Coordinates of C-alpha atoms and ligand atoms in Angstrom, one line a residue:
M129 CA 49.1 -168.0 41.8
L130 CA 50.1 -166.8 38.4
S131 CA 53.7 -166.0 39.2
G132 CA 56.0 -167.7 36.7
K133 CA 53.1 -169.2 34.8
K134 CA 53.7 -169.4 31.0
I135 CA 50.6 -168.3 29.1
V136 CA 50.0 -168.2 25.4
I137 CA 47.2 -165.8 24.5
G138 CA 45.5 -166.2 21.1
V139 CA 43.7 -163.1 20.0
T140 CA 41.2 -163.5 17.1
G141 CA 39.1 -161.0 15.1
S142 CA 36.5 -159.6 17.4
I143 CA 35.7 -156.2 18.8
A144 CA 36.5 -157.7 22.2
A145 CA 40.1 -157.8 21.1
Y146 CA 40.5 -154.4 22.7
K147 CA 40.0 -156.1 26.1
S148 CA 43.1 -158.2 25.4
A149 CA 45.3 -155.2 26.2
T150 CA 43.9 -155.0 29.8
L151 CA 44.0 -158.8 30.2
I152 CA 47.6 -159.0 29.1
R153 CA 48.5 -156.2 31.4
L154 CA 46.8 -157.8 34.4
L155 CA 48.5 -161.2 33.7
V156 CA 51.9 -159.6 33.4
K157 CA 51.3 -157.6 36.6
S158 CA 50.4 -160.9 38.3
G159 CA 53.8 -162.3 37.3
A160 CA 52.8 -164.4 34.3
D161 CA 55.0 -164.8 31.3
V162 CA 52.8 -164.0 28.3
K163 CA 53.3 -164.6 24.6
V164 CA 50.7 -163.4 22.2
I165 CA 49.6 -164.8 18.8
M166 CA 47.2 -162.7 16.7
T167 CA 45.2 -163.8 13.7
D168 CA 45.2 -161.4 10.7
A169 CA 41.6 -160.4 11.5
A170 CA 42.6 -159.5 15.1
K171 CA 45.1 -156.9 13.8
D172 CA 42.1 -155.0 12.4
F173 CA 40.8 -154.5 15.9
I174 CA 44.0 -153.8 18.0
P175 CA 47.6 -153.0 16.9
A176 CA 50.2 -155.8 17.5
L177 CA 52.5 -153.1 18.9
T178 CA 50.2 -152.5 21.8
L179 CA 50.0 -156.2 22.8
A180 CA 53.8 -156.6 22.2
T181 CA 54.5 -153.7 24.5
L182 CA 52.2 -154.9 27.2
S183 CA 53.3 -158.6 27.0
K184 CA 57.0 -157.6 26.8
N185 CA 57.3 -160.1 24.0
E186 CA 57.1 -160.0 20.3
V187 CA 53.6 -160.7 18.9
L188 CA 53.5 -163.7 16.6
H189 CA 51.0 -164.0 13.8
A190 CA 52.5 -165.9 10.8
L191 CA 53.9 -169.4 10.4
T192 CA 56.9 -167.7 8.8
D193 CA 58.3 -164.2 9.5
N194 CA 61.2 -162.8 7.5
N195 CA 62.1 -166.2 6.1
Q196 CA 62.1 -167.6 9.7
W197 CA 59.7 -170.4 10.7
N198 CA 57.8 -169.9 13.9
N199 CA 58.0 -173.1 15.8
H200 CA 54.4 -173.7 16.8
V201 CA 55.2 -177.0 18.5
E202 CA 57.6 -175.3 20.8
L203 CA 55.1 -172.7 21.8
G204 CA 52.4 -175.2 22.7
R205 CA 54.9 -177.1 24.7
W206 CA 56.3 -174.0 26.4
A207 CA 53.0 -172.9 27.7
D208 CA 51.3 -174.0 31.0
L209 CA 48.1 -172.8 29.4
M210 CA 46.9 -171.5 26.1
L211 CA 44.0 -169.0 26.3
I212 CA 42.1 -168.0 23.2
A213 CA 40.5 -164.7 24.1
P214 CA 38.5 -163.3 22.4
L215 CA 37.5 -166.4 20.5
S216 CA 35.6 -165.5 17.3
C217 CA 32.9 -167.6 15.8
N218 CA 35.2 -168.3 12.9
T219 CA 38.1 -169.6 14.9
L220 CA 35.7 -171.7 17.0
A221 CA 34.5 -173.4 13.8
K222 CA 38.1 -174.0 12.8
M223 CA 38.9 -175.5 16.2
A224 CA 35.9 -177.9 15.8
E225 CA 37.1 -179.0 12.4
G226 CA 40.8 -179.0 13.2
R227 CA 41.7 -176.6 10.4
C228 CA 45.3 -175.4 10.3
D229 CA 45.4 -172.2 8.2
N230 CA 47.3 -169.8 10.5
L231 CA 49.8 -169.8 13.3
L232 CA 47.2 -169.7 16.0
M233 CA 45.5 -172.9 14.7
A234 CA 48.9 -174.6 14.3
V235 CA 49.8 -173.8 18.0
Y236 CA 46.3 -174.9 19.2
L237 CA 46.4 -178.2 17.3
S238 CA 49.9 -179.0 18.5
A239 CA 49.5 -177.7 22.1
T240 CA 50.2 -180.2 24.8
C241 CA 49.0 -177.9 27.6
Q242 CA 45.4 -177.1 28.6
V243 CA 43.5 -174.8 26.3
A244 CA 40.9 -172.4 27.5
I245 CA 38.5 -170.3 25.4
A246 CA 36.7 -167.0 26.1
P247 CA 34.2 -166.6 23.2
A248 CA 33.0 -163.3 22.0
M249 CA 30.2 -162.9 19.5
D250 CA 26.8 -161.4 18.8
E251 CA 23.9 -163.1 20.5
D252 CA 22.3 -164.5 17.4
M253 CA 25.7 -166.0 16.4
W254 CA 26.2 -167.4 19.9
H255 CA 22.8 -169.1 19.8
H256 CA 23.1 -170.4 16.3
Q257 CA 22.9 -174.2 16.2
S258 CA 26.2 -174.5 14.3
T259 CA 27.9 -172.5 17.0
K260 CA 26.4 -174.7 19.7
N261 CA 27.5 -177.8 17.9
N262 CA 31.0 -176.4 17.4
L263 CA 31.3 -175.4 21.0
D264 CA 30.1 -178.9 22.2
K265 CA 32.7 -180.5 19.9
V266 CA 35.5 -178.2 21.1
L267 CA 34.6 -178.8 24.8
S268 CA 34.4 -182.5 24.2
Y269 CA 38.1 -182.4 23.2
G270 CA 38.9 -181.3 26.7
N271 CA 39.1 -177.5 26.2
L272 CA 37.8 -175.3 29.0
L273 CA 35.2 -172.6 28.6
I274 CA 35.3 -169.2 30.2
P275 CA 31.6 -168.4 30.1
V276 CA 30.3 -165.4 28.1
N277 CA 28.5 -162.6 29.7
H278 CA 25.1 -161.0 29.1
G279 CA 25.4 -157.4 28.2
E280 CA 25.9 -154.8 25.5
L281 CA 27.2 -156.3 22.3
A282 CA 29.1 -154.8 19.3
S283 CA 25.9 -154.7 17.3
G284 CA 24.3 -152.4 19.9
L285 CA 22.0 -155.2 21.0
I286 CA 21.8 -156.4 24.6
G287 CA 22.2 -160.1 25.0
E288 CA 24.5 -163.1 25.5
G289 CA 27.8 -163.4 23.8
R290 CA 29.9 -160.7 25.4
M291 CA 33.4 -161.8 26.3
A292 CA 34.1 -162.1 30.0
E293 CA 35.8 -159.0 31.5
P294 CA 39.6 -159.1 31.8
E295 CA 39.2 -159.1 35.7
E296 CA 36.9 -162.1 35.4
I297 CA 39.3 -164.0 33.1
L298 CA 42.1 -163.2 35.6
A299 CA 40.0 -164.7 38.5
W300 CA 39.2 -167.7 36.3
L301 CA 42.8 -168.3 35.6
Q302 CA 43.8 -167.9 39.2
A303 CA 41.2 -170.5 40.2
Y304 CA 42.2 -172.8 37.3
F305 CA 45.9 -172.8 38.4
K306 CA 44.9 -173.4 42.1
V307 CA 43.0 -176.5 41.0
A308 CA 45.6 -177.5 38.4
Q309 CA 48.3 -177.7 41.1
S310 CA 46.2 -179.6 43.7
M311 CA 47.5 -183.1 42.6
Q312 CA 50.9 -182.0 41.4
G313 CA 53.5 -184.7 41.9
K314 CA 50.8 -187.4 42.6
K315 CA 50.9 -190.6 40.6
V316 CA 47.4 -192.0 40.0
L317 CA 46.4 -195.4 38.7
I318 CA 42.9 -195.8 37.4
T319 CA 41.1 -198.8 35.9
A320 CA 38.2 -198.3 33.6
G321 CA 35.8 -200.2 31.3
P322 CA 34.8 -203.8 31.1
T323 CA 37.0 -206.9 30.7
Y324 CA 36.3 -209.5 28.1
E325 CA 36.9 -213.2 29.0
A326 CA 37.5 -215.2 25.8
I327 CA 35.4 -218.4 25.2
D328 CA 37.1 -219.0 21.9
P329 CA 38.9 -216.6 19.4
V330 CA 35.5 -215.1 18.3
R331 CA 33.4 -215.1 21.5
F332 CA 33.7 -213.7 25.0
I333 CA 31.9 -212.9 28.2
G334 CA 31.8 -209.2 28.9
N335 CA 29.6 -206.6 30.5
H336 CA 28.0 -203.2 29.7
S337 CA 30.6 -200.9 31.3
T338 CA 31.9 -198.3 28.8
G339 CA 34.6 -196.8 31.0
K340 CA 33.1 -193.3 31.1
M341 CA 33.4 -192.9 34.9
G342 CA 37.0 -194.0 35.0
I343 CA 37.9 -191.8 32.1
A344 CA 36.2 -188.8 33.7
L345 CA 38.3 -189.6 36.9
A346 CA 41.5 -189.8 34.8
D347 CA 40.7 -186.5 33.2
A348 CA 39.9 -184.9 36.6
C349 CA 43.2 -186.0 38.0
R350 CA 45.1 -184.9 34.9
M351 CA 43.5 -181.5 35.2
R352 CA 44.7 -181.2 38.8
G353 CA 48.3 -181.9 37.7
A354 CA 48.6 -185.6 38.6
E355 CA 50.5 -188.1 36.5
V356 CA 47.8 -190.5 35.4
Q357 CA 48.1 -194.1 34.3
L358 CA 44.8 -195.3 32.9
I359 CA 44.3 -199.1 32.4
Y360 CA 41.4 -199.4 30.0
G361 CA 39.5 -202.5 29.1
P362 CA 37.7 -202.9 25.7
G363 CA 35.7 -199.8 25.1
N364 CA 35.6 -197.0 22.5
Q365 CA 35.3 -193.8 24.6
P366 CA 37.4 -190.8 23.5
L367 CA 40.5 -190.5 25.7
P368 CA 41.8 -187.2 27.1
K369 CA 45.3 -186.0 26.1
G370 CA 48.0 -185.9 28.7
I371 CA 47.4 -189.3 30.4
K372 CA 49.2 -192.6 29.9
V373 CA 46.9 -195.3 28.7
K374 CA 47.4 -199.0 28.6
R375 CA 44.8 -201.0 26.8
V376 CA 43.9 -204.5 28.2
V377 CA 41.3 -207.1 27.3
S378 CA 40.9 -209.6 30.1
A379 CA 40.8 -209.5 33.9
A380 CA 44.1 -211.3 33.9
D381 CA 45.7 -208.6 31.7
M382 CA 44.3 -205.8 33.9
Y383 CA 45.6 -207.6 37.0
E384 CA 49.2 -207.8 35.5
A385 CA 49.0 -204.2 34.3
C386 CA 47.9 -202.9 37.8
L387 CA 50.4 -204.9 39.7
S388 CA 53.3 -203.6 37.6
V389 CA 52.5 -199.9 38.3
F390 CA 51.0 -200.0 41.8
P391 CA 54.3 -199.8 43.8
E392 CA 54.9 -196.4 42.3
T393 CA 51.3 -195.2 42.7
D394 CA 50.1 -192.7 45.3
I395 CA 46.4 -193.1 44.6
A396 CA 44.8 -196.2 42.9
I397 CA 41.1 -196.0 41.8
M398 CA 39.6 -199.3 40.7
C399 CA 36.7 -198.2 38.6
A400 CA 36.7 -201.0 36.1
A401 CA 33.9 -203.6 36.0
V402 CA 36.3 -206.5 36.1
A403 CA 34.8 -209.9 35.4
D404 CA 34.6 -212.0 38.6
Y405 CA 34.8 -215.2 36.6
T406 CA 36.6 -216.3 33.5
I407 CA 36.5 -219.3 31.3
A408 CA 38.4 -222.3 32.7
N409 CA 39.6 -223.6 29.4
A410 CA 39.1 -221.1 26.5
S411 CA 39.3 -222.9 23.2
A412 CA 42.1 -221.9 20.9
I413 CA 39.9 -222.5 17.9
K414 CA 36.3 -221.5 17.1
I415 CA 33.8 -223.8 18.9
K416 CA 31.4 -225.5 16.4
K417 CA 27.7 -226.0 17.3
T418 CA 27.8 -229.8 17.4
E419 CA 26.0 -230.4 20.6
D420 CA 22.4 -229.4 21.7
E421 CA 23.7 -228.2 25.0
M422 CA 26.9 -226.5 25.9
R423 CA 28.3 -225.8 29.4
L424 CA 31.0 -223.3 30.2
E425 CA 33.2 -223.9 33.1
L426 CA 34.0 -220.7 34.9
I427 CA 36.7 -220.0 37.5
K428 CA 37.2 -217.0 39.7
T429 CA 39.5 -214.2 38.4
K430 CA 42.0 -212.6 40.7
D431 CA 40.6 -209.7 42.6
I432 CA 42.7 -206.7 41.7
L433 CA 41.4 -204.4 44.4
K434 CA 41.8 -207.0 47.1
T435 CA 45.4 -207.8 45.9
L436 CA 46.3 -204.1 45.9
G437 CA 44.7 -203.8 49.4
G438 CA 47.1 -206.5 50.6
L439 CA 50.1 -204.8 49.0
K440 CA 49.2 -201.2 50.1
K441 CA 51.9 -199.3 52.0
A442 CA 51.5 -196.3 54.3
G443 CA 50.7 -193.2 52.2
Q444 CA 49.1 -195.1 49.4
L445 CA 45.4 -194.5 48.9
L446 CA 43.1 -197.2 47.5
V447 CA 39.6 -196.6 46.2
G448 CA 37.2 -199.3 45.0
F449 CA 33.8 -199.1 43.3
A450 CA 30.7 -201.1 44.1
L451 CA 27.5 -201.7 42.3
E452 CA 24.9 -203.2 44.7
T453 CA 21.2 -204.0 44.3
N454 CA 20.4 -204.6 47.9
D455 CA 21.8 -203.9 51.4
E456 CA 23.9 -201.2 49.6
E457 CA 25.4 -199.6 52.7
A458 CA 26.2 -202.8 54.6
N459 CA 27.8 -204.3 51.4
A460 CA 29.8 -201.2 50.8
F461 CA 31.2 -201.2 54.3
K462 CA 31.9 -204.9 54.0
K463 CA 33.8 -204.3 50.8
L464 CA 35.9 -201.6 52.4
E465 CA 37.0 -204.1 55.1
S466 CA 37.4 -207.2 53.0
K467 CA 39.5 -205.4 50.3
N468 CA 41.4 -203.1 52.7
A469 CA 40.4 -200.1 50.6
D470 CA 40.3 -196.6 52.0
Y471 CA 37.1 -195.6 50.1
I472 CA 34.3 -197.4 48.3
V473 CA 32.3 -195.4 45.8
L474 CA 28.8 -196.9 45.6
N475 CA 27.0 -196.5 42.3
S476 CA 23.3 -196.3 42.6
L477 CA 21.1 -198.4 40.4
R478 CA 18.0 -196.7 41.7
D479 CA 18.2 -193.9 39.1
T480 CA 17.6 -194.7 35.5
A481 CA 20.1 -192.1 34.4
S482 CA 22.9 -193.5 36.6
G483 CA 25.5 -196.2 35.9
F484 CA 26.6 -198.1 32.8
G485 CA 26.7 -196.1 29.6
H486 CA 25.1 -193.0 31.0
D487 CA 26.8 -189.6 31.2
S488 CA 25.5 -189.1 34.8
N489 CA 26.0 -191.0 38.0
K490 CA 24.6 -190.9 41.5
I491 CA 27.2 -191.9 44.0
T492 CA 27.8 -192.4 47.7
I493 CA 31.3 -192.5 49.1
F494 CA 32.1 -194.6 52.2
D495 CA 35.3 -194.4 54.2
R496 CA 37.0 -196.4 56.9
A497 CA 36.0 -194.0 59.6
G498 CA 32.4 -194.9 58.9
N499 CA 31.6 -191.6 57.1
K500 CA 29.1 -191.6 54.2
Y501 CA 29.1 -188.8 51.6
H502 CA 25.9 -188.7 49.5
F503 CA 25.8 -186.9 46.2
D504 CA 22.9 -186.1 43.9
L505 CA 22.6 -187.4 40.3
K506 CA 25.3 -185.4 38.5
S507 CA 27.4 -185.6 35.3
K508 CA 30.2 -188.1 35.5
K509 CA 32.6 -185.2 35.2
E510 CA 31.1 -183.6 38.3
A511 CA 30.9 -186.9 40.1
A512 CA 34.6 -187.4 39.4
A513 CA 35.4 -183.9 40.9
D514 CA 33.4 -184.9 44.0
I515 CA 35.4 -188.1 44.4
I516 CA 38.7 -186.3 43.9
N517 CA 37.8 -183.6 46.4
I518 CA 37.0 -186.2 49.1
L519 CA 40.3 -188.0 48.3
L520 CA 42.3 -184.8 48.5
N521 CA 40.9 -183.9 51.9
Y522 CA 42.0 -187.3 53.1
S523 CA 45.5 -186.8 51.7
H524 CA 45.8 -183.4 53.4
A525 CA 44.5 -184.7 56.8
Ligands
CTP751 N1 37.4 -205.7 41.3 C1 38.7 -206.0 41.0 N2 39.0 -207.2 40.5 C2 38.1 -208.2 40.3 C3 36.7 -207.8 40.6 C4 36.4 -206.6 41.0 O1 39.6 -205.2 41.2 N3 38.4 -209.3 39.8 C5 37.1 -204.3 41.8 C6 36.3 -203.5 40.9 O2 37.1 -202.7 40.1 C7 35.6 -202.6 42.0 C8 35.4 -203.5 43.2 O3 36.4 -204.5 43.0 O4 36.4 -201.5 42.4 C9 34.1 -204.1 43.4 O5 33.7 -205.0 42.5 P1 32.5 -205.9 42.6 O6 32.5 -206.8 41.5 O7 31.2 -205.1 42.9 O8 32.8 -206.6 44.0 P2 33.1 -208.1 44.3 O9 34.2 -208.0 45.3 O10 33.4 -208.8 43.0 O11 31.8 -208.6 45.0 P3 30.4 -209.0 44.5 O12 30.5 -209.2 43.0 O13 30.1 -210.2 45.2 O14 29.5 -207.9 44.9

């Protein structure tokens, strides 16, 4: 699984740096191509010569060496994965802030590949509120965590904060690359967020969708190696790196954007809360409040999912979402048929923590064969993984 994989390992100042030697040896033995960057502090814990010998590559540590500039952009583009192990409390804080005061940080900040971190610190540091805040921030940027262990720490105390063992990190990387390849070569189109239908230049009809579920799906597909095109309505959610994003405003914009990419798409997931109706005659100028009553004339928007269902060719997979308040199951199956979708993901409104704006969702997935897959209330990230797993089983069937 690791054969030919290009891995940049960042080693920071922690007693756990001694484990880097074993980790690098295991990676090289598994066929990975490993390049090592050390911080100055890391060199106090393990000699660069050891890591250079084991990695079979020169160890880099400075932005410039012997009047030569180390091209940090090139390194972050070369790698399939950047792993910072051990990650010290100090480097974690720099990652949270985006500080660029050494080669490791320059590579991290310019890396286009996935970054994983294996922290190592004393328990009290690990549990400090600022460490927790920094970790949350760093993970919110899309970096992945290799969990710390409970065990003997450098201080002699027993507790949480011990870096994962090299064998555990190797197993984590093997599992990561297995998942990372599961959608390689697939082109995925995802819609997310609300649409705004203009009444006049300053007013619109919209809805409460934020786009969190669609963005979680886009990120899940990206992490599995897919080429993702996200079409995102008006929303202000942070967007993951490594996906193509087209911003749209109205249902008509979203329709056009989807139609232009659908022919090249393997999997289309229509997660957006598209307006079903738009204003018949939007005013080009701001409407003044002259009358006591005002009526808006609404006309149906084009149904994107249904249109794509009509255009769908063999081998293309089409997924719709549904939000129902009653007869959920019957309506979901009806939608599958009427829109010629392969799957409908039903969002439950029965849970207060599910749906618009929340970070969690409770979903049931329906397919054309009449199967139903119920899932518990989960984070949108986990719900996205559940959806993708169902789709991938279909693709492989
Ligand atoms: N959808 C779409 N284009 C529209 C309206 C909806 O592509 N103009 C998609 C949504 O992205 C979602 C699915 O259709 O995947 C279900 O949307 P929903 O509004 O619940 O279904 P409707 O078919 O509009 O039916 P109803 O509102 O009557 O339930």
